[in-house]
Amino acid sequence: MSDRVAAVVPAAGRGERLGGSVPKALRALAGRSLVQHAVDLLTSATLVDQVVVAAPAAELETFAALLGPGVRVIAGGAERIDSVRAAIAVLDETVGVVLVHDAARPLTPPALVDAVAAAVLGGAPAVIPVLAINDTIKQVDDVGRVVRTVSRDVLRAVQTPQGFRRDVLDEAYRLGGMSADGVAITDDAGLVEALGVPVMTVPGAPEAFKVTRPVDLLLAEALLARRD
Ligand code: C5P
């Protein structure tokens, strides 16, 4: 396996839960867009050699101008899975390891990026950062009535970047869609699990949270202000 590492950034979402009229990845946070923060943290990681960003098709020029010549910008698709598939299709032949990192996680420490990449370079076919769950988790029915309490001891919240051996991710995306039990797959590791390939975990970082709701933007602003 080649030790060249590429990072793919799906940034083509509309971000409806966040509100506002611009694509989510262009939302400003401390004077820079979410996607710029994501690209900066990936290029700050010592193990990343190439960055490819999947942008909304109508915004390619805006993204390319913001990110500069060192970053490849391509058109994403209707769903996140389509955006990642389009990005991995343009990676250099020489890339052996692929990290997939959401544009919506602008405070992810570069050290976490390196930890994920190092675990794949060290032999794991797929690696994801995870956190323990703090809240109690309930299963509910379609009218919102509690069915049961789920043991959180065996559950983890999953972050990005998720790291993969390139051949494993290519195969997962070639076959990708539904898991064996018919549950829609919402992350890249889910596609790899469906292949039966083991997925390993590394400790995630609380700052690597996903900016989804307006309150997340406020939290990210506050953390960036403290960091600077
Ligand atoms: O919507 P959600 O927060 O789960 O999106 C996760 C990431 O996937 C975001 O960075 C978003 O821009 C990206 N995405 C994409 N293409 C889509 C939908 C989402 O690249 N069609």
Short mmCIF file of N, CA and C and ligand atoms in Angstrom, two decimals, residues 9-15 17 24-25 54-55 76-84 101-105 186 210-212, ligand 1:
data_model
loop_
_atom_site.label_atom_id
_atom_site.label_comp_id
_atom_site.label_asym_id
_atom_site.label_seq_id
_atom_site.Cartn_x
_atom_site.Cartn_y
_atom_site.Cartn_z
N VAL A 9 -13.23 16.09 1.31
CA VAL A 9 -14.15 16.90 2.15
C VAL A 9 -15.50 17.02 1.45
N PRO A 10 -16.52 16.28 1.90
CA PRO A 10 -17.85 16.51 1.36
C PRO A 10 -18.40 17.84 1.90
N ALA A 11 -18.60 18.78 1.00
CA ALA A 11 -19.01 20.14 1.42
C ALA A 11 -20.13 20.65 0.52
N ALA A 12 -20.92 19.71 -0.01
CA ALA A 12 -21.94 20.10 -0.99
C ALA A 12 -23.34 20.16 -0.39
N GLY A 13 -23.44 20.05 0.95
CA GLY A 13 -24.76 20.06 1.58
C GLY A 13 -25.37 21.45 1.64
N ARG A 14 -26.69 21.48 1.77
CA ARG A 14 -27.38 22.78 1.85
C ARG A 14 -27.43 23.28 3.29
N GLY A 15 -27.36 22.37 4.25
CA GLY A 15 -27.37 22.81 5.64
C GLY A 15 -28.69 23.38 6.09
N ARG A 17 -30.75 22.46 8.37
CA ARG A 17 -31.00 22.55 9.82
C ARG A 17 -30.34 23.78 10.44
N LYS A 24 -24.04 25.51 3.52
CA LYS A 24 -23.49 25.45 4.89
C LYS A 24 -21.97 25.63 4.92
N ALA A 25 -21.26 25.03 3.98
CA ALA A 25 -19.80 25.08 4.02
C ALA A 25 -19.25 26.49 3.83
N ALA A 54 -15.61 18.44 -2.32
CA ALA A 54 -16.82 18.32 -3.15
C ALA A 54 -17.75 19.48 -2.78
N ALA A 55 -17.96 20.38 -3.74
CA ALA A 55 -18.74 21.60 -3.50
C ALA A 55 -20.08 21.51 -4.23
N GLY A 76 -20.07 18.15 -6.10
CA GLY A 76 -20.67 17.09 -5.29
C GLY A 76 -21.96 16.62 -5.91
N GLY A 77 -22.70 15.78 -5.18
CA GLY A 77 -23.94 15.22 -5.72
C GLY A 77 -25.12 15.50 -4.82
N ALA A 78 -26.23 14.80 -5.11
CA ALA A 78 -27.49 15.06 -4.41
C ALA A 78 -27.42 14.68 -2.93
N GLU A 79 -26.72 13.58 -2.64
CA GLU A 79 -26.57 13.11 -1.27
C GLU A 79 -25.10 13.10 -0.91
N ARG A 80 -24.83 13.07 0.39
CA ARG A 80 -23.43 13.04 0.83
C ARG A 80 -22.67 11.89 0.16
N ILE A 81 -23.28 10.74 0.09
CA ILE A 81 -22.62 9.57 -0.51
C ILE A 81 -22.20 9.85 -1.95
N ASP A 82 -23.03 10.61 -2.68
CA ASP A 82 -22.70 10.95 -4.08
C ASP A 82 -21.52 11.92 -4.11
N SER A 83 -21.47 12.83 -3.15
CA SER A 83 -20.38 13.80 -3.10
C SER A 83 -19.05 13.10 -2.82
N VAL A 84 -19.06 12.16 -1.87
CA VAL A 84 -17.82 11.43 -1.55
C VAL A 84 -17.40 10.56 -2.74
N HIS A 101 -13.56 13.76 5.59
CA HIS A 101 -13.80 14.68 6.70
C HIS A 101 -14.89 15.68 6.34
N ASP A 102 -15.93 15.76 7.19
CA ASP A 102 -17.03 16.69 6.95
C ASP A 102 -16.55 18.14 7.05
N ALA A 103 -16.97 18.96 6.07
CA ALA A 103 -16.69 20.40 6.15
C ALA A 103 -17.31 20.99 7.41
N ALA A 104 -18.33 20.33 7.91
CA ALA A 104 -19.08 20.86 9.04
C ALA A 104 -18.42 20.59 10.40
N ARG A 105 -17.15 20.15 10.39
CA ARG A 105 -16.44 19.91 11.67
C ARG A 105 -15.16 20.75 11.69
N THR A 186 -25.32 6.18 6.98
CA THR A 186 -25.11 7.64 7.00
C THR A 186 -23.64 8.02 7.14
N LYS A 210 -19.93 18.31 15.09
CA LYS A 210 -20.45 18.77 13.79
C LYS A 210 -21.33 20.00 13.98
N VAL A 211 -21.05 21.03 13.21
CA VAL A 211 -21.89 22.23 13.24
C VAL A 211 -23.16 21.91 12.45
N THR A 212 -24.23 21.69 13.19
CA THR A 212 -25.51 21.28 12.58
C THR A 212 -26.60 22.32 12.85
O1 C5P B 1 -26.13 17.12 6.39
P1 C5P B 1 -24.94 16.66 7.18
O2 C5P B 1 -24.57 17.61 8.28
O3 C5P B 1 -25.01 15.24 7.64
O4 C5P B 1 -23.75 16.72 6.14
C1 C5P B 1 -22.47 16.21 6.45
C2 C5P B 1 -21.48 16.69 5.42
O5 C5P B 1 -21.81 16.16 4.13
C3 C5P B 1 -21.45 18.22 5.27
O6 C5P B 1 -20.10 18.63 5.26
C4 C5P B 1 -22.17 18.46 3.96
O7 C5P B 1 -21.72 19.62 3.27
C5 C5P B 1 -21.82 17.20 3.16
N1 C5P B 1 -22.80 16.91 2.09
C6 C5P B 1 -22.34 16.82 0.76
N2 C5P B 1 -23.24 16.58 -0.26
C7 C5P B 1 -24.55 16.47 -0.01
C8 C5P B 1 -25.03 16.57 1.34
C9 C5P B 1 -24.12 16.77 2.37
O8 C5P B 1 -21.16 16.94 0.50
N3 C5P B 1 -25.38 16.30 -1.04
#
